[in-house]
Coordinates of C-alpha atoms in Angstrom, one line a residue:
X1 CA 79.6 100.1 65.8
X2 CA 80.7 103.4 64.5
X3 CA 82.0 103.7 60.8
X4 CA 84.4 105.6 59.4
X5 CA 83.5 108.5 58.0
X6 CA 86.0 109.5 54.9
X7 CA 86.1 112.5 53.1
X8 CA 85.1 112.5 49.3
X9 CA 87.7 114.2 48.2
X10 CA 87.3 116.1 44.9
X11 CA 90.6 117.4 43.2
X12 CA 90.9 120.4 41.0
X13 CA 92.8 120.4 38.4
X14 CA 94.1 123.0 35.3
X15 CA 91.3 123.3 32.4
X16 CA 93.0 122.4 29.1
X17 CA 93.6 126.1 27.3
X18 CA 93.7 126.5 23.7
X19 CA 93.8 129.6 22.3
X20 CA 94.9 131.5 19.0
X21 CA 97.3 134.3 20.5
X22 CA 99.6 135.9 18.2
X23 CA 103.5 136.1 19.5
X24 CA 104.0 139.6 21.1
X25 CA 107.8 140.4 19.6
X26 CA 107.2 141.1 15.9
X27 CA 104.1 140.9 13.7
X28 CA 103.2 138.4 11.4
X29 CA 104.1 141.3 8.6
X30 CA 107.2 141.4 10.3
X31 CA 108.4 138.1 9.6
X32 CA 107.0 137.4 6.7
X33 CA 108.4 140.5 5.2
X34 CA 111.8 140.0 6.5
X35 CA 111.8 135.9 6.4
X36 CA 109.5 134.7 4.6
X37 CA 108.0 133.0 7.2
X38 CA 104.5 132.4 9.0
X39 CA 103.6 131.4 12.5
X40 CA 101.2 129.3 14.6
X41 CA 100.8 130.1 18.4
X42 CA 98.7 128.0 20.8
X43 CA 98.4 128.4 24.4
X44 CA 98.9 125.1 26.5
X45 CA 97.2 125.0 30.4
X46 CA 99.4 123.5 32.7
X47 CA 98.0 120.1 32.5
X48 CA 96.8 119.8 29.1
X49 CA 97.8 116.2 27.8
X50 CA 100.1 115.1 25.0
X51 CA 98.7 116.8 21.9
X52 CA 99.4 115.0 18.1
X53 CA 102.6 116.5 16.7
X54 CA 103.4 117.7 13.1
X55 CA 106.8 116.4 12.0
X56 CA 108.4 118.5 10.6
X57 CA 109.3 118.5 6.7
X58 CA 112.8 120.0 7.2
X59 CA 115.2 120.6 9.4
X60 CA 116.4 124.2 8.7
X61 CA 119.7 125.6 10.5
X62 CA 119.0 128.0 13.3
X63 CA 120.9 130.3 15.4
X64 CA 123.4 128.4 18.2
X65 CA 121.9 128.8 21.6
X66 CA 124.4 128.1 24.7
X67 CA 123.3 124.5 25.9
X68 CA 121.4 124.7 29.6
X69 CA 122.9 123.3 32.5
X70 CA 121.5 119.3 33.0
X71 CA 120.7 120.7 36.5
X72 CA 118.1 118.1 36.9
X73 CA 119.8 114.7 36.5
X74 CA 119.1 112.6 39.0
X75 CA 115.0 113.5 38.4
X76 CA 112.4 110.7 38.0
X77 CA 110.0 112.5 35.0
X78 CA 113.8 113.6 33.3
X79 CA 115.5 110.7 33.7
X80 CA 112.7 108.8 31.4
X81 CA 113.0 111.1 28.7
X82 CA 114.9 110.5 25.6
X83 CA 118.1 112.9 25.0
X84 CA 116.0 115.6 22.8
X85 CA 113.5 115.5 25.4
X86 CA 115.9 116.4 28.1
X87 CA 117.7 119.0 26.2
X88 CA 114.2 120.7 26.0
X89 CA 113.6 120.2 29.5
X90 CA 116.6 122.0 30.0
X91 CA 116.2 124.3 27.8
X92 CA 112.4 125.4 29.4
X93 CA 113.2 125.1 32.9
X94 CA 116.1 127.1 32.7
X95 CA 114.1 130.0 30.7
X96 CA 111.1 129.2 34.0
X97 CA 113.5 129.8 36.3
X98 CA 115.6 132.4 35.0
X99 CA 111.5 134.1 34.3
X100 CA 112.9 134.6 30.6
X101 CA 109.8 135.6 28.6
X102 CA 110.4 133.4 25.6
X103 CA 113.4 130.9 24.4
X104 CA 113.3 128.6 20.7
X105 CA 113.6 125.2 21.5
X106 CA 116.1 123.2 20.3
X107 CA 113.6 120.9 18.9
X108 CA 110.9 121.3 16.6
X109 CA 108.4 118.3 17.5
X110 CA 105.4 119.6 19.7
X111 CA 105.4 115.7 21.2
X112 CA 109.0 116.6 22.5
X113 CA 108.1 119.5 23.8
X114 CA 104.9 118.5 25.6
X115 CA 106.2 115.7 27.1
X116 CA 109.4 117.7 28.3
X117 CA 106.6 119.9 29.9
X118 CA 105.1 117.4 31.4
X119 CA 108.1 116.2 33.1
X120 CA 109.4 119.3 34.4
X121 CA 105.7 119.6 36.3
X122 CA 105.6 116.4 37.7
X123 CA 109.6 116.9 38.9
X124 CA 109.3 120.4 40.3
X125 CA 106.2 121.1 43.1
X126 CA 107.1 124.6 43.6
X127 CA 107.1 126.6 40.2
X128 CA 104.3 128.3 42.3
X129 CA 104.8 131.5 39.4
X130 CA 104.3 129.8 36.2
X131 CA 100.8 128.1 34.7
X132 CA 101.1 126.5 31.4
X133 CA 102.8 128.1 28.3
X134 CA 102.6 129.1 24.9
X135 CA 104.2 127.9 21.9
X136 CA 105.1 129.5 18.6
X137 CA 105.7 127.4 15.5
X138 CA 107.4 129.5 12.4
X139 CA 107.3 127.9 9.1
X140 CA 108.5 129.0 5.6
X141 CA 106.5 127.8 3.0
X142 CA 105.5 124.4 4.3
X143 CA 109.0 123.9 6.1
X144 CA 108.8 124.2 9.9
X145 CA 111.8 126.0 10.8
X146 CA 111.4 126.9 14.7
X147 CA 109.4 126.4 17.6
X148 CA 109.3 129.0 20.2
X149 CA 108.5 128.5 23.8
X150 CA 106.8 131.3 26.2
X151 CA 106.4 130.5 29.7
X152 CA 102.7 131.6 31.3
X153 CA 103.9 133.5 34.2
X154 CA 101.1 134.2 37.1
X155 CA 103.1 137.1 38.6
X156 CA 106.0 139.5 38.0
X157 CA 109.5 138.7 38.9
X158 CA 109.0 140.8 41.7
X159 CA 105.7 139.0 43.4
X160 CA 107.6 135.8 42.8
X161 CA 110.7 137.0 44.8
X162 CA 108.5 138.0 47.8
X163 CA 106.4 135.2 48.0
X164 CA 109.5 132.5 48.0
X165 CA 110.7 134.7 50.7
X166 CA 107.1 133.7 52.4
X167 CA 107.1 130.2 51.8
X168 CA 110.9 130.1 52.8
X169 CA 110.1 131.0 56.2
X170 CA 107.5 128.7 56.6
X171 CA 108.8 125.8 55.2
X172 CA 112.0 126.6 57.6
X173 CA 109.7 126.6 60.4
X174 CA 107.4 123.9 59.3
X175 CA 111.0 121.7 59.0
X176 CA 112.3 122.5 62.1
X177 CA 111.6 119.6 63.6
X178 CA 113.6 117.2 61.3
X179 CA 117.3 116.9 60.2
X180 CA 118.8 116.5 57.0
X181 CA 120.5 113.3 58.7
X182 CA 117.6 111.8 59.6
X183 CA 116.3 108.9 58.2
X184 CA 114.2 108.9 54.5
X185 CA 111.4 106.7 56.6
X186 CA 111.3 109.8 59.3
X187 CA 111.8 112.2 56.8
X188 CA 108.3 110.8 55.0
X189 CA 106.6 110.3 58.4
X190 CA 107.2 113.5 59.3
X191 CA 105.8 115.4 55.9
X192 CA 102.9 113.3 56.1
X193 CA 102.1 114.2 59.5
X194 CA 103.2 117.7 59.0
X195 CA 100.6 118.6 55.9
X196 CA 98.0 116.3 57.7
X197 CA 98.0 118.8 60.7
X198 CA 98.8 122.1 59.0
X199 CA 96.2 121.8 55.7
X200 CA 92.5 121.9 55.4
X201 CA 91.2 120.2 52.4
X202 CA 89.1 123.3 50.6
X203 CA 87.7 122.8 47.5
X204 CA 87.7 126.0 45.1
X205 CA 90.9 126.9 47.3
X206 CA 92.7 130.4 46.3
X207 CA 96.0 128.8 44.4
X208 CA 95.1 125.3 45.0
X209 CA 96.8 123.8 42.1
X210 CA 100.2 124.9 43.7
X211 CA 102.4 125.1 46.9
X212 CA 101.3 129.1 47.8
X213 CA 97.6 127.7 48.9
X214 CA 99.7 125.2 52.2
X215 CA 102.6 127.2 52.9
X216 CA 100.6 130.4 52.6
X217 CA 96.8 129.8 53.1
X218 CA 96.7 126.1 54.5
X219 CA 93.7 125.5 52.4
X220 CA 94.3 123.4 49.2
X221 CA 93.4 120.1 47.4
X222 CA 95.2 117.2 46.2
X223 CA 97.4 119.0 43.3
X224 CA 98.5 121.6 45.9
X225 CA 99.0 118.7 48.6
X226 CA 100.8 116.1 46.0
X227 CA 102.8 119.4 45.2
X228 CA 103.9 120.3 48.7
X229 CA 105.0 116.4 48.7
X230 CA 107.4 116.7 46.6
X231 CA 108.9 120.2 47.4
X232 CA 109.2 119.5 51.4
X233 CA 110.9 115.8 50.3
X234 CA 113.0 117.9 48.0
X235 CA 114.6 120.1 50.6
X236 CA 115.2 116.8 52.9
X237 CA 116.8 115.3 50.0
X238 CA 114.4 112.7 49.7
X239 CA 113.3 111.6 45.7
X240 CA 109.9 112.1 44.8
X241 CA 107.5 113.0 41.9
X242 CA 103.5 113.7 41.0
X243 CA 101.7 111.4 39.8
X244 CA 98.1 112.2 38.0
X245 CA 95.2 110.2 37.5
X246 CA 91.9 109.4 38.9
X247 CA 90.9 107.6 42.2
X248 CA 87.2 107.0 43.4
X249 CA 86.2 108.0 39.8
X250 CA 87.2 112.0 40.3
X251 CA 90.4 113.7 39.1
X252 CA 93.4 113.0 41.5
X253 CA 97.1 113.5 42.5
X254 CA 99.5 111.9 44.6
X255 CA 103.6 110.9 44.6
X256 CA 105.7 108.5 43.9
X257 CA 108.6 108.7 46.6
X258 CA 111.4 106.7 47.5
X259 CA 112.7 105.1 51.1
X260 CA 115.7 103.9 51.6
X261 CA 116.0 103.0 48.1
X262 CA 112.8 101.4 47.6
X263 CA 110.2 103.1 45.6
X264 CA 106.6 103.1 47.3
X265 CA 102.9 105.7 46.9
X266 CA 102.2 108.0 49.1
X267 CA 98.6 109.9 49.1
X268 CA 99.0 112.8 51.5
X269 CA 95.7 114.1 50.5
X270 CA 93.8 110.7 52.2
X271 CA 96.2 111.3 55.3
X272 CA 94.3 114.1 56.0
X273 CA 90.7 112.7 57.7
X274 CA 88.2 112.8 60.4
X275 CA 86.3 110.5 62.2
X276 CA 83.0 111.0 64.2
X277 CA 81.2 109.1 66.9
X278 CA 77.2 109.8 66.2
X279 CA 77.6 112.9 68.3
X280 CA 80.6 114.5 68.3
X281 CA 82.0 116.9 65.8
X282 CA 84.7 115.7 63.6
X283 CA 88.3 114.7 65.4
X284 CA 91.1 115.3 63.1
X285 CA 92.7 111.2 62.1
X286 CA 96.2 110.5 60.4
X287 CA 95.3 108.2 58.1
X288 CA 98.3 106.2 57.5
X289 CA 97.2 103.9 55.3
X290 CA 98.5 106.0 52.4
X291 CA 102.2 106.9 53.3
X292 CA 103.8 104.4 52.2
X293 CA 101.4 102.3 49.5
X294 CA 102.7 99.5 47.2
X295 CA 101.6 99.2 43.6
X296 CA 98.8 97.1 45.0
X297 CA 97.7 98.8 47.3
X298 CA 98.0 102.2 45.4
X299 CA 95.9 100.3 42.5
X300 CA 92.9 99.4 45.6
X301 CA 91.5 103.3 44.5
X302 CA 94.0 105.1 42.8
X303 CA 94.4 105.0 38.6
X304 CA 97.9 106.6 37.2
X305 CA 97.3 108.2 33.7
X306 CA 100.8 109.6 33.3
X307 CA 103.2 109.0 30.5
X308 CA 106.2 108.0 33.1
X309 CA 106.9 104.4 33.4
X310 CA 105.9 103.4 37.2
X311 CA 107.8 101.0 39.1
X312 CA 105.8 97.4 40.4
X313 CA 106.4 98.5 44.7
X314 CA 106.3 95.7 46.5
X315 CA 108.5 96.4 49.6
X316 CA 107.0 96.9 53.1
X317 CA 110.2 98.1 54.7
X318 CA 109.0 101.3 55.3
X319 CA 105.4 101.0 55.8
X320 CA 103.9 102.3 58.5
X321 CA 102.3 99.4 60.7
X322 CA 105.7 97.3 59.9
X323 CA 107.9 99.8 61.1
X324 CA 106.2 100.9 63.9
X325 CA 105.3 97.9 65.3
X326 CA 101.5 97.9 64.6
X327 CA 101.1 94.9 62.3
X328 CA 100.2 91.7 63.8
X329 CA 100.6 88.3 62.6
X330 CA 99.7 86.2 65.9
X331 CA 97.6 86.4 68.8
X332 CA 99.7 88.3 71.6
X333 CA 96.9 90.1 73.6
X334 CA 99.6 91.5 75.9
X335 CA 101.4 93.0 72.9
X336 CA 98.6 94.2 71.6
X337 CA 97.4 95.9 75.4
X338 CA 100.4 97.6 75.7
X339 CA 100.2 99.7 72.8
X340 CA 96.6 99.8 73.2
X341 CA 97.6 101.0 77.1
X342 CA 100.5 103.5 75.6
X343 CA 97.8 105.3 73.2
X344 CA 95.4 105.6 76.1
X345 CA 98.1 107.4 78.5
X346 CA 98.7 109.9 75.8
X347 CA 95.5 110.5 75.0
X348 CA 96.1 109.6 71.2
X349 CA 94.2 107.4 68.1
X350 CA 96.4 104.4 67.2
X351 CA 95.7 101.7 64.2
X352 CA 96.8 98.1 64.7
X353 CA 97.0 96.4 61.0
X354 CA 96.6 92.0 61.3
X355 CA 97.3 90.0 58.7
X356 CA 94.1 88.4 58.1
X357 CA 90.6 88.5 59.2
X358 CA 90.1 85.8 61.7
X359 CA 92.8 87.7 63.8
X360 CA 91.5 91.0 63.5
X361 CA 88.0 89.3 64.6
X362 CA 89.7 87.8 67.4
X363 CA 91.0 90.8 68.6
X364 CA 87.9 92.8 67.9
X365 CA 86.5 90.2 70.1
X366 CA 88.4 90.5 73.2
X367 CA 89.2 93.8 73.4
X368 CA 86.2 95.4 72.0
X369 CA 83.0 93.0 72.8
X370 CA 84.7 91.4 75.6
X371 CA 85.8 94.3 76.5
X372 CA 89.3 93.7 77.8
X373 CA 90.4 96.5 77.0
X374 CA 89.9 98.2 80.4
X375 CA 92.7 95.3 81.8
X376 CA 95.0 97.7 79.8
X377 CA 93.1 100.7 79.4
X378 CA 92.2 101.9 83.4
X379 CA 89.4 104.0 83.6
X380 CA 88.0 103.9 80.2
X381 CA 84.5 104.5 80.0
X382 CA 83.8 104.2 75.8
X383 CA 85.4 102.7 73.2
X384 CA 85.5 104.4 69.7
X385 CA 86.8 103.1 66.9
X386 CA 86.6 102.3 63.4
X387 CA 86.6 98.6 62.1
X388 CA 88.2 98.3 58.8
X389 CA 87.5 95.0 56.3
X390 CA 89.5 96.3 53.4
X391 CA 92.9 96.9 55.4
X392 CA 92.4 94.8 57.7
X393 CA 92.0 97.4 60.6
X394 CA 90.9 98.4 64.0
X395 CA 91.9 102.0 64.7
X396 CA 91.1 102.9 68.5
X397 CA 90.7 107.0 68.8
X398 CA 91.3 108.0 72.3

């Protein structure tokens, strides 16, 4: 009986940066000389976790900036964020996207700040240009009297510009094969499959923490995947956000998306596999076991560590082996021929998902150790396949 043969995936993620950098606009002789004032920087990587705050002992008056437009309402990560929270989320990713070199924050709390941060990443998987930040605290005497915000920018305004214009094209031809009107569930399918055949999973991949290493390279892990996720779904109009964490004890990402107005997991990175018969090389496999997860499911191998509230999922509207007919709940071996006899003609792997054991054993039975299969399956001369205990699985791989 052949086995599966997964993929240990290994996910790299940002190193937490701290450093001691000065602000570049004045000196600290500057300011002190004209203010009275004295300043902190500290670099932040772009996944460094929340840090411990200083609350401020005053809140001094500071020059009126215009207020940034709440371009993101309607965002999972912004919509959990209190109102000073979103103002600084505003405030940041307007100054990201407008590739300002450095804005003062509205608030003064590093917490605020980080979390905002934090949100704006897990909201947006294509700020392909920016990598962390820097942030400048200016005190007088022990009064905390501004916080200033400097964007870690990876490339010029220039570089950026060209490279969109790359990852335009190919995300126009990558898309070309679905419509805006479609539905969310064949908007989902269709990403999934779409990264599934178009990425190789490389650790140590050029620009793997961001969308440049599959639109560009087609080499990434599952930062740049979960990334891609959310940018492609973006574009369809379909919601979705990163989630981080850890799954088979090594650093991971993945999304949160929703269907049709249900909220379910999706692991593009795992929908990405091989399998191998003892002799050939590896076959390429859509996994789909990881489309459209619920909680759990999600929870089988996957841990969240995010600040966001997560939803409990529990709808199988839009999962896979529902919706496509694949999940079976009593013995039909006719039903369950003719899709095995449809997969055969086209020369393609297909899954079949039962609802318990003793009818995946019966069917394992018949069409495998019987081997009834050829009444559906002509000329067949091997079966392989993968039997699968924890979902409940036989996947046939034609």
């Amino acid at each position: 009986m052949m086995e599966p043969n997964r993929k240990k995936w290994v996910c790299l993620l940002a190193a937490l940066l701290c450093s001691g950098a000065l602000a570049q606009s004045c000196t600290q002789e500057d300011i002190q000389g004209y203010l009275g004032m004295e300043m902190e920087s500290e670099s932040v990587g772009a996944k460094q976790k929340q840090q411990q705050a200083q609350e401020p002992k005053a809140d001094t008056q500071k020059l009126e900036q215009p207020k940034p437009s709440r371009i993101s309402a309607g965002k999972y990560a912004y919509g959990q964020l209190d109102e000073a929270g979103r103002l600084a989320y505003d405030e940041m990713l307007t100054a990201i996207l407008g590739h300002e070199e450095k804005i003062t924050l509205s608030t003064m709390d590093l917490d605020v700040m980080q979390q905002a941060y934090t949100a704006i990443c897990e909201d947006y998987g294509g700020l392909f240009w920016v990598e962390g930040y820097v942030y400048t605290r200016y005190t007088k005497g022990e009064e905390l009297v501004s916080l200033e915000f400097s964007p870690k920018y990876t490339m010029g305004e220039g570089e950026r510009r060209e490279i969109q214009a790359q990852i335009d094209r190919t995300v126009e031809e990558w898309l070309g094969g679905v419509s805006i009107s479609d539905s969310d569930y064949d908007k989902v399918k269709y990403v999934y499959e779409l990264l599934a055949q178009n990425t190789e999973y490389v650790p140590g991949a050029e620009n793997s923490q961001n969308i440049i290493s599959v639109f560009l390279t087609r080499q990434t892990v599952c930062q740049g995947y979960a990334c891609a996720v959310q940018y492609l779904l973006g574009q369809l109009g379909v919601e979705g956000v990163i989630i981080s964490g850890s799954a088979r004890g090594e650093s991971h990402a993945w999304n949160l998306i929703r269907i049709e107005g249900q909220y379910y997991y999706m692991d593009s990175t795992w929908g990405n596999t091989e399998y191998r018969n003892g002799e050939a090389e590896g076959t390429p496999f859509i996994d789909y076991n990881y489309m459209a997860m619920t909680t759990e499911e999600m929870l089988r191998e996957h841990t969240p560590e995010v600040d966001l509230e997560l939803p409990e999922c529990t709808a199988l509207e839009a999962n896979y082996f529902v919706r496509e007919g694949k999940y079976l709940e009593e013995w039909d071996p006719d039903r369950i021929g003719g899709i095995l006899a449809e997969a055969w003609a086209g020369g393609q792997a297909v899954t079949l998902r039962f609802s318990d054991g003793e009818l995946k054993s019966q069917a394992f039975q018949y069409f495998i150790t019987e081997g009834h299969i050829a009444d559906y399956c002509g000329e067949i001369q091997e079966i392989n396949y993968i039997d699968d205990n924890v979902w409940m699985e036989i996947s046939f791989l034609f």
